[in-house]
CSV table of C-alpha atoms and ligand atoms in Angstrom, one decimal:
chain,number,residue,atom,x,y,z
A,1,UNK,CA,-0.1,0.0,-0.2
A,2,UNK,CA,1.3,3.5,-1.0
A,3,UNK,CA,2.6,5.4,2.0
A,4,UNK,CA,0.1,8.6,2.5
A,5,UNK,CA,1.7,12.0,3.6
A,6,UNK,CA,0.7,15.5,3.6
A,7,UNK,CA,2.1,17.9,1.8
A,8,UNK,CA,2.9,20.0,5.0
A,9,UNK,CA,5.5,17.5,6.7
A,10,UNK,CA,8.4,18.3,7.0
A,11,UNK,CA,10.4,16.4,3.8
A,12,UNK,CA,7.7,15.4,2.3
A,13,UNK,CA,7.7,17.2,-1.1
A,14,UNK,CA,11.7,15.9,-0.8
A,15,UNK,CA,10.7,12.7,-0.5
A,16,UNK,CA,8.3,12.5,-3.5
A,17,UNK,CA,11.0,14.5,-5.5
A,18,UNK,CA,13.7,11.7,-4.9
A,19,UNK,CA,11.0,8.9,-5.5
A,20,UNK,CA,10.2,10.4,-9.1
A,21,UNK,CA,13.8,10.8,-10.1
A,22,UNK,CA,14.3,7.1,-9.4
A,23,UNK,CA,11.9,6.1,-11.8
A,24,UNK,CA,8.6,5.7,-8.7
A,25,UNK,CA,5.2,6.5,-9.0
A,26,UNK,CA,3.8,9.6,-6.7
A,27,UNK,CA,0.4,10.8,-6.7
A,28,UNK,CA,0.1,14.8,-6.2
A,29,UNK,CA,-2.7,17.5,-5.9
A,30,UNK,CA,-3.0,19.9,-8.3
A,31,UNK,CA,-5.3,22.7,-8.7
A,32,UNK,CA,-8.2,20.0,-10.8
A,33,UNK,CA,-7.3,16.8,-9.7
A,34,UNK,CA,-5.0,14.5,-8.1
A,35,UNK,CA,-2.2,13.6,-10.6
A,36,UNK,CA,-0.7,10.1,-11.0
A,37,UNK,CA,3.0,11.5,-11.9
A,38,UNK,CA,6.3,9.9,-13.2
A,39,UNK,CA,9.5,11.3,-14.3
A,40,UNK,CA,8.2,12.0,-18.1
A,41,UNK,CA,11.9,11.4,-19.5
A,42,UNK,CA,12.0,7.7,-18.1
A,43,UNK,CA,10.1,5.3,-20.5
A,44,UNK,CA,10.1,2.9,-17.7
A,45,UNK,CA,8.7,4.9,-15.2
A,46,UNK,CA,6.1,6.7,-18.0
A,47,UNK,CA,5.2,2.5,-18.6
A,48,UNK,CA,4.2,2.2,-15.0
A,49,UNK,CA,2.1,4.7,-15.0
A,50,UNK,CA,-0.3,2.8,-18.3
A,51,UNK,CA,0.2,0.0,-16.2
A,52,UNK,CA,-1.2,1.6,-12.9
A,53,UNK,CA,-4.5,2.9,-14.6
A,54,UNK,CA,-4.7,-0.3,-16.3
A,55,UNK,CA,-6.1,1.0,-19.4
A,56,UNK,CA,-6.4,-1.1,-22.6
A,57,UNK,CA,-4.5,1.7,-25.1
A,58,UNK,CA,-1.7,4.0,-24.3
A,59,UNK,CA,-3.4,7.8,-24.5
A,60,UNK,CA,-1.3,11.2,-24.4
A,61,UNK,CA,-0.3,12.3,-20.9
A,62,UNK,CA,-0.3,15.8,-19.8
A,63,UNK,CA,3.5,16.8,-19.2
A,64,UNK,CA,3.7,19.2,-16.1
A,65,UNK,CA,6.2,21.9,-15.7
A,66,UNK,CA,6.8,24.1,-12.8
A,67,UNK,CA,6.9,27.6,-15.1
A,68,UNK,CA,6.7,28.5,-18.5
A,69,UNK,CA,11.0,28.8,-18.9
A,70,UNK,CA,10.5,24.7,-18.1
A,71,UNK,CA,8.4,24.3,-20.8
A,72,UNK,CA,10.2,26.0,-23.7
A,73,UNK,CA,12.9,23.1,-24.3
A,74,UNK,CA,9.9,20.3,-24.7
A,75,UNK,CA,7.8,21.7,-27.2
A,76,UNK,CA,8.1,24.7,-30.3
A,77,UNK,CA,6.7,27.8,-28.2
A,78,UNK,CA,4.5,30.0,-30.1
A,79,UNK,CA,3.2,33.4,-29.7
A,80,UNK,CA,-0.1,32.0,-28.6
A,81,UNK,CA,1.3,29.7,-26.7
A,82,UNK,CA,3.4,32.7,-24.4
A,83,UNK,CA,0.5,34.6,-24.4
A,84,UNK,CA,-1.7,32.0,-22.9
A,85,UNK,CA,0.9,30.9,-20.5
A,86,UNK,CA,2.0,34.4,-19.4
A,87,UNK,CA,-1.9,34.5,-18.2
A,88,UNK,CA,-3.2,31.9,-17.3
A,89,UNK,CA,-0.2,29.4,-15.9
A,90,UNK,CA,0.2,28.4,-13.1
A,91,UNK,CA,-3.2,27.0,-14.2
A,92,UNK,CA,-5.7,24.7,-15.3
A,93,UNK,CA,-4.7,25.0,-18.6
A,94,UNK,CA,-2.9,22.2,-20.9
A,95,UNK,CA,-1.2,23.7,-24.4
A,96,UNK,CA,-0.7,21.1,-27.1
A,97,UNK,CA,2.2,22.3,-29.2
A,98,UNK,CA,5.0,19.7,-31.5
A,99,UNK,CA,7.4,18.2,-29.2
A,100,UNK,CA,10.9,19.9,-30.2
A,101,UNK,CA,13.3,17.3,-32.0
A,102,UNK,CA,15.4,17.0,-28.7
A,103,UNK,CA,12.7,17.2,-26.4
A,104,UNK,CA,13.9,15.0,-23.6
A,105,UNK,CA,10.2,13.7,-22.8
A,106,UNK,CA,9.5,9.7,-23.1
A,107,UNK,CA,8.0,8.7,-26.4
A,108,UNK,CA,5.6,6.7,-24.5
A,109,UNK,CA,4.3,9.5,-22.7
A,110,UNK,CA,3.0,11.3,-25.6
A,111,UNK,CA,1.9,7.4,-26.9
A,112,UNK,CA,4.0,8.6,-29.8
A,113,UNK,CA,2.5,11.7,-31.2
A,114,UNK,CA,4.6,14.2,-32.9
A,115,UNK,CA,2.9,16.5,-30.3
A,116,UNK,CA,2.7,17.1,-26.5
A,117,UNK,CA,0.9,18.9,-23.8
A,118,UNK,CA,2.0,20.9,-21.4
A,119,UNK,CA,0.5,22.5,-18.2
A,120,UNK,CA,1.8,24.5,-15.0
A,121,UNK,CA,-0.3,23.4,-12.3
A,122,UNK,CA,-1.3,25.5,-9.9
A,123,UNK,CA,-1.5,24.4,-5.7
A,124,UNK,CA,1.5,24.9,-3.8
A,125,UNK,CA,2.1,21.4,-3.3
A,126,UNK,CA,2.1,20.2,-7.4
A,127,UNK,CA,4.3,23.8,-7.7
A,128,UNK,CA,6.7,22.6,-4.9
A,129,UNK,CA,7.0,19.2,-6.2
A,130,UNK,CA,7.5,19.8,-9.9
A,131,UNK,CA,10.4,22.5,-8.9
A,132,UNK,CA,11.7,20.2,-6.8
A,133,UNK,CA,11.6,17.0,-9.2
A,134,UNK,CA,14.2,19.3,-11.6
A,135,UNK,CA,12.3,17.6,-14.9
A,136,UNK,CA,9.2,17.3,-16.5
A,137,UNK,CA,6.8,15.3,-14.7
A,138,UNK,CA,4.4,13.1,-17.0
A,139,UNK,CA,0.8,13.0,-14.6
A,140,UNK,CA,-2.8,11.6,-16.1
A,141,UNK,CA,-5.6,12.1,-13.6
A,142,UNK,CA,-4.6,9.3,-10.4
A,143,UNK,CA,-7.7,6.7,-11.1
A,144,UNK,CA,-7.8,3.4,-12.8
A,145,UNK,CA,-8.8,3.7,-16.4
A,146,UNK,CA,-13.1,4.4,-16.9
A,147,UNK,CA,-13.1,5.8,-13.0
A,148,UNK,CA,-14.0,9.1,-11.9
A,149,UNK,CA,-11.0,11.8,-11.5
A,150,UNK,CA,-10.0,12.0,-7.7
A,151,UNK,CA,-10.6,15.0,-6.2
A,152,UNK,CA,-9.3,13.8,-2.8
A,153,UNK,CA,-6.0,11.8,-1.5
A,154,UNK,CA,-8.0,9.3,0.0
A,155,UNK,CA,-9.6,8.3,-3.5
A,156,UNK,CA,-6.3,7.6,-4.7
A,157,UNK,CA,-6.0,5.5,-2.1
A,158,UNK,CA,-8.8,3.6,-2.3
A,159,UNK,CA,-8.5,2.8,-6.1
A,160,UNK,CA,-4.5,3.0,-6.5
A,161,UNK,CA,-3.2,2.5,-3.5
A,162,UNK,CA,-1.3,-1.0,-4.2
A,163,UNK,CA,0.4,0.3,-7.6
A,164,UNK,CA,2.3,3.8,-6.6
A,165,UNK,CA,4.5,4.5,-3.9
A,166,UNK,CA,3.5,7.8,-2.5
A,167,UNK,CA,1.0,10.1,-2.1
A,168,UNK,CA,0.7,13.9,-1.3
A,169,UNK,CA,-2.3,14.8,0.7
A,170,UNK,CA,-2.8,18.9,0.5
A,171,UNK,CA,-6.6,18.1,0.9
A,172,UNK,CA,-9.5,18.6,-1.7
A,173,UNK,CA,-8.8,19.8,-4.9
A,174,UNK,CA,-9.9,23.4,-5.1
A,175,UNK,CA,-11.3,23.3,-8.9
A,176,UNK,CA,-11.9,19.2,-8.7
A,177,UNK,CA,-12.3,19.3,-13.2
A,178,UNK,CA,-9.8,18.5,-15.2
A,179,UNK,CA,-7.7,21.0,-17.2
A,180,UNK,CA,-9.0,22.4,-20.4
A,181,UNK,CA,-6.6,21.5,-23.1
A,182,UNK,CA,-6.0,23.5,-26.5
A,183,UNK,CA,-3.9,22.5,-29.7
A,184,UNK,CA,-1.7,25.5,-30.4
A,185,UNK,CA,-0.1,23.4,-33.5
A,186,UNK,CA,-2.6,23.8,-36.0
A,187,UNK,CA,-3.7,27.4,-37.9
A,188,UNK,CA,-6.4,28.0,-35.9
A,189,UNK,CA,-6.5,26.9,-31.8
A,190,UNK,CA,-8.7,24.2,-30.7
A,191,UNK,CA,-10.5,23.2,-28.1
A,192,UNK,CA,-9.6,19.7,-27.6
A,193,UNK,CA,-11.0,19.0,-24.1
A,194,UNK,CA,-13.1,21.3,-22.0
A,195,UNK,CA,-12.3,22.0,-18.4
A,196,UNK,CA,-11.2,24.0,-15.3
A,197,UNK,CA,-10.2,27.2,-17.2
A,198,UNK,CA,-13.6,28.6,-19.5
A,199,UNK,CA,-12.9,28.2,-23.1
A,200,UNK,CA,-14.5,32.1,-23.0
A,201,UNK,CA,-11.3,33.3,-21.2
A,202,UNK,CA,-9.0,32.0,-24.2
A,203,UNK,CA,-10.8,32.8,-26.9
A,204,UNK,CA,-10.4,36.5,-24.9
A,205,UNK,CA,-6.5,36.3,-26.3
A,206,UNK,CA,-6.9,34.0,-28.8
A,207,UNK,CA,-10.0,35.1,-31.1
A,208,UNK,CA,-12.7,32.1,-31.4
A,209,UNK,CA,-10.9,28.5,-30.9
A,210,UNK,CA,-12.3,25.9,-32.9
A,211,UNK,CA,-14.4,23.0,-30.9
A,212,UNK,CA,-14.5,19.5,-30.9
A,213,UNK,CA,-16.7,18.5,-33.8
A,214,UNK,CA,-16.0,21.5,-36.0
A,215,UNK,CA,-15.1,20.2,-40.1
A,216,UNK,CA,-11.8,22.3,-39.3
A,217,UNK,CA,-11.0,21.2,-35.8
A,218,UNK,CA,-7.4,19.8,-36.1
A,219,UNK,CA,-6.3,15.9,-35.0
A,220,UNK,CA,-8.0,14.9,-31.7
A,221,UNK,CA,-5.4,12.9,-29.8
A,222,UNK,CA,-6.9,9.4,-31.0
A,223,UNK,CA,-7.1,9.7,-34.7
A,224,UNK,CA,-4.5,7.2,-35.9
A,225,UNK,CA,-3.2,9.7,-38.5
A,226,UNK,CA,-1.5,11.6,-35.9
A,227,UNK,CA,-0.3,8.8,-34.1
A,228,UNK,CA,2.8,7.4,-34.5
A,229,UNK,CA,2.6,4.6,-37.0
A,230,UNK,CA,5.5,2.9,-38.8
A,231,UNK,CA,6.5,4.0,-42.4
A,232,UNK,CA,7.0,0.2,-43.1
A,233,UNK,CA,4.3,-2.0,-43.5
A,234,UNK,CA,4.0,-3.8,-40.2
A,235,UNK,CA,2.2,-7.5,-39.6
A,236,UNK,CA,1.9,-9.5,-36.7
A,237,UNK,CA,3.1,-13.0,-36.6
A,238,UNK,CA,5.1,-15.5,-34.6
A,239,UNK,CA,6.8,-17.6,-37.6
A,240,UNK,CA,10.2,-17.2,-39.1
A,241,UNK,CA,10.8,-13.2,-40.5
A,242,UNK,CA,10.1,-13.2,-44.1
A,243,UNK,CA,13.5,-12.7,-46.5
A,244,UNK,CA,14.5,-9.0,-45.5
A,245,UNK,CA,11.6,-8.3,-42.6
A,246,UNK,CA,12.9,-6.5,-39.5
A,247,UNK,CA,11.4,-8.6,-36.2
A,248,UNK,CA,10.1,-7.0,-33.6
A,249,UNK,CA,10.2,-9.5,-30.5
A,250,UNK,CA,9.6,-10.2,-27.2
A,251,UNK,CA,10.4,-12.5,-24.4
A,252,UNK,CA,13.5,-15.1,-24.6
A,253,UNK,CA,12.4,-17.4,-27.2
A,254,UNK,CA,12.6,-15.4,-30.9
A,255,UNK,CA,12.5,-16.6,-34.2
A,256,UNK,CA,16.1,-16.7,-35.8
A,257,UNK,CA,16.5,-15.3,-39.4
A,258,UNK,CA,15.4,-11.5,-39.2
A,259,UNK,CA,17.6,-9.3,-40.9
A,260,UNK,CA,17.4,-6.6,-37.7
A,261,UNK,CA,15.8,-7.6,-34.4
A,262,UNK,CA,14.9,-5.3,-31.8
A,263,UNK,CA,13.4,-7.6,-28.5
A,264,UNK,CA,10.8,-5.2,-26.5
A,265,UNK,CA,12.0,-7.5,-23.4
A,266,UNK,CA,14.4,-10.2,-23.9
A,267,UNK,CA,12.7,-11.4,-20.2
A,268,UNK,CA,8.7,-11.2,-21.2
A,269,UNK,CA,7.9,-8.3,-18.8
A,270,UNK,CA,5.3,-6.4,-20.5
A,271,UNK,CA,6.2,-3.3,-18.7
A,272,UNK,CA,9.4,-3.0,-20.0
A,273,UNK,CA,7.9,-3.6,-23.0
A,274,UNK,CA,5.7,-1.1,-23.5
A,275,UNK,CA,8.8,1.3,-22.4
A,276,UNK,CA,11.1,0.6,-25.4
A,277,UNK,CA,8.1,0.0,-28.2
A,278,UNK,CA,7.8,3.8,-29.7
A,279,UNK,CA,11.9,3.7,-29.4
A,280,UNK,CA,12.0,0.4,-31.2
A,281,UNK,CA,9.1,1.2,-33.9
A,282,UNK,CA,11.2,4.2,-34.4
A,283,UNK,CA,14.3,1.9,-34.8
A,284,UNK,CA,13.1,-0.6,-37.1
A,285,UNK,CA,11.7,2.1,-39.0
A,286,UNK,CA,14.8,3.6,-39.9
A,287,UNK,CA,16.7,0.0,-40.7
A,288,UNK,CA,16.6,-0.3,-44.5
A,289,UNK,CA,14.6,-3.5,-44.0
A,290,UNK,CA,11.2,-4.1,-46.3
A,291,UNK,CA,8.8,-4.6,-43.6
A,292,UNK,CA,8.2,-5.4,-40.1
A,293,UNK,CA,7.2,-8.4,-38.1
A,294,UNK,CA,5.7,-8.4,-34.7
A,295,UNK,CA,5.7,-10.8,-32.1
A,296,UNK,CA,2.7,-11.3,-30.6
A,297,UNK,CA,2.5,-10.2,-26.6
A,298,UNK,CA,0.2,-12.0,-24.3
A,299,UNK,CA,-2.2,-9.5,-23.8
A,300,UNK,CA,-2.4,-9.3,-20.1
A,301,UNK,CA,-1.5,-5.8,-18.3
A,302,UNK,CA,0.2,-3.6,-20.6
A,303,UNK,CA,0.5,-5.9,-23.1
A,304,UNK,CA,-3.4,-5.4,-24.2
A,305,UNK,CA,-2.4,-1.9,-24.9
A,306,UNK,CA,1.1,-3.2,-27.1
A,307,UNK,CA,-1.3,-5.3,-29.0
A,308,UNK,CA,-3.9,-2.4,-29.4
A,309,UNK,CA,-0.9,0.0,-30.7
A,310,UNK,CA,0.8,-2.9,-33.0
A,311,UNK,CA,-2.4,-3.7,-34.6
A,312,UNK,CA,-3.6,-0.2,-35.3
A,313,UNK,CA,-0.1,-0.1,-36.9
A,314,UNK,CA,-0.8,-3.2,-38.9
A,315,UNK,CA,-4.1,-2.1,-40.4
A,316,UNK,CA,-4.7,-1.0,-44.2
A,317,UNK,CA,-4.1,2.5,-43.5
A,318,UNK,CA,-6.7,3.7,-45.7
A,319,UNK,CA,-9.2,1.4,-43.8
A,320,UNK,CA,-8.8,2.5,-40.1
A,321,UNK,CA,-11.5,4.9,-39.2
A,322,UNK,CA,-9.7,7.9,-38.3
A,323,UNK,CA,-12.6,9.2,-35.6
A,324,UNK,CA,-11.4,5.8,-33.6
A,325,UNK,CA,-9.9,7.7,-30.2
A,326,UNK,CA,-7.9,6.2,-28.3
B,1,AMP,P1,-5.6,13.4,-18.2
B,1,AMP,O1,-4.4,13.4,-18.2
B,1,AMP,O2,-6.6,12.0,-17.5
B,1,AMP,O3,-6.3,14.4,-17.7
B,1,AMP,O4,-5.9,13.2,-19.7
B,1,AMP,C1,-4.9,13.9,-20.6
B,1,AMP,C2,-6.1,14.8,-22.1
B,1,AMP,O5,-5.0,15.7,-22.7
B,1,AMP,C3,-6.4,13.7,-22.4
B,1,AMP,O6,-8.0,14.0,-23.2
B,1,AMP,C4,-5.9,13.7,-24.1
B,1,AMP,O7,-6.4,13.3,-25.2
B,1,AMP,C5,-5.1,15.2,-23.6
B,1,AMP,N1,-3.7,14.9,-24.4
B,1,AMP,C6,-2.5,15.1,-24.0
B,1,AMP,N2,-1.4,15.0,-25.0
B,1,AMP,C7,-2.0,15.2,-25.7
B,1,AMP,C8,-1.5,15.5,-27.7
B,1,AMP,N3,-0.1,15.2,-27.5
B,1,AMP,N4,-2.4,15.9,-28.1
B,1,AMP,C9,-3.9,15.9,-28.3
B,1,AMP,N5,-3.9,16.0,-27.0
B,1,AMP,C10,-3.2,15.5,-25.8
B,2,MG,MG1,-8.5,11.0,-16.7
C-alpha cells in the first residue's frame, strides 16, 4: 500500500521528488484533480503509469512543469503559447504543441504523437514538487481507467493504493475538474477538451477556438493519422521473418533469421516492453528493411495496450477509422 504524507510534513516534498527521480510513482494534488506522476523522461516510469491505470490503450499524458521557462525546452513555443501561459499559468490549462526534436520526454508519454501537452499546474504542493523534481512530470488523473478522477487523497489510496509508491495529501482540489486542453499546433487554436478554465477566457486572447466536431478542428488525440505508425508495413506474426523483414520480438524465445531484430523485453516483461515500444518501432523503421514482423505479446496488463497499438500499425492504413479515439 502506498505511503501517504501530508504536503506540509517536513521532508514530504523532498521525498516525493526523490521517488520521482528514481523512477517511482507519486500521486500529487493539483488545483484540478490528483495526478499520478512519473518522471516524463523515463520510459520505464511512464510505462508504470499506464500499468497502474490499467488502460487497454496508450493515451497521451499531460506533461507537468513548474513554469513557462521549463516548458520551452520541450515544445515549439509560439506567440499564442506565450500569451496563454503568461496569462493563465499556473492554472488549469494544457497547451498542445509540436515537440522539439531534442525534447527529452519519453515517446511513450505522448503515446507516440509528435505533439506534447504541457501545463504548469496550480496548487502549492504541485508547484513545490515540480520545482524539486527538476524534470518534467507526466501525470494523468490518478484513477484507474474508466473511473472518476480523484479530488481527494483518499480516492487515490482506495483505487490505486497498491500500484503507487507515495500519495501527497493536500486536502480537496480547489477546481475539481480536469484542465482545459487547447491545441496550438494547427492554423486555428482548437479546444480539445473543455475543463477548469472556461473557453471564453482563452478566446479573449486567441479569438474563437475551433471546437470538437467542427470540420476544421485539427487532429483529436486518438486519430490514427496523428499517432505514430511506422512507415514500413507491419504485420503481427509468430513465425520466422520473411526475407528482408525486421523483427520486433518479445521474450526469450524468438525466431531466427531476421535481418534486424529489436527485442521489447528479452525477459518477457510487459512493462519493459511498453517502455521500449515506440523507440523500437522508430529504430526498425530506419533499419533499411522491407517490413516489420511483430511477435504477439500476451494480452495481460500492458500487453493489451501494446497489442492495441501493434494492431493499429498493422491495419491497412486507408481502412482505419480516423475518428477512432484512443
Ligand atoms: P488526463 O491526463 O487524464 O487529464 O487526460 C489527458 C488529456 O490530454 C486527454 O484528453 C488527452 O487526449 C489530452 N492530450 C494529452 N496529450 C495530448 C497531445 N499530444 N495531443 C492532444 N491531446 C493530448
Ligand atoms: Mg483522466
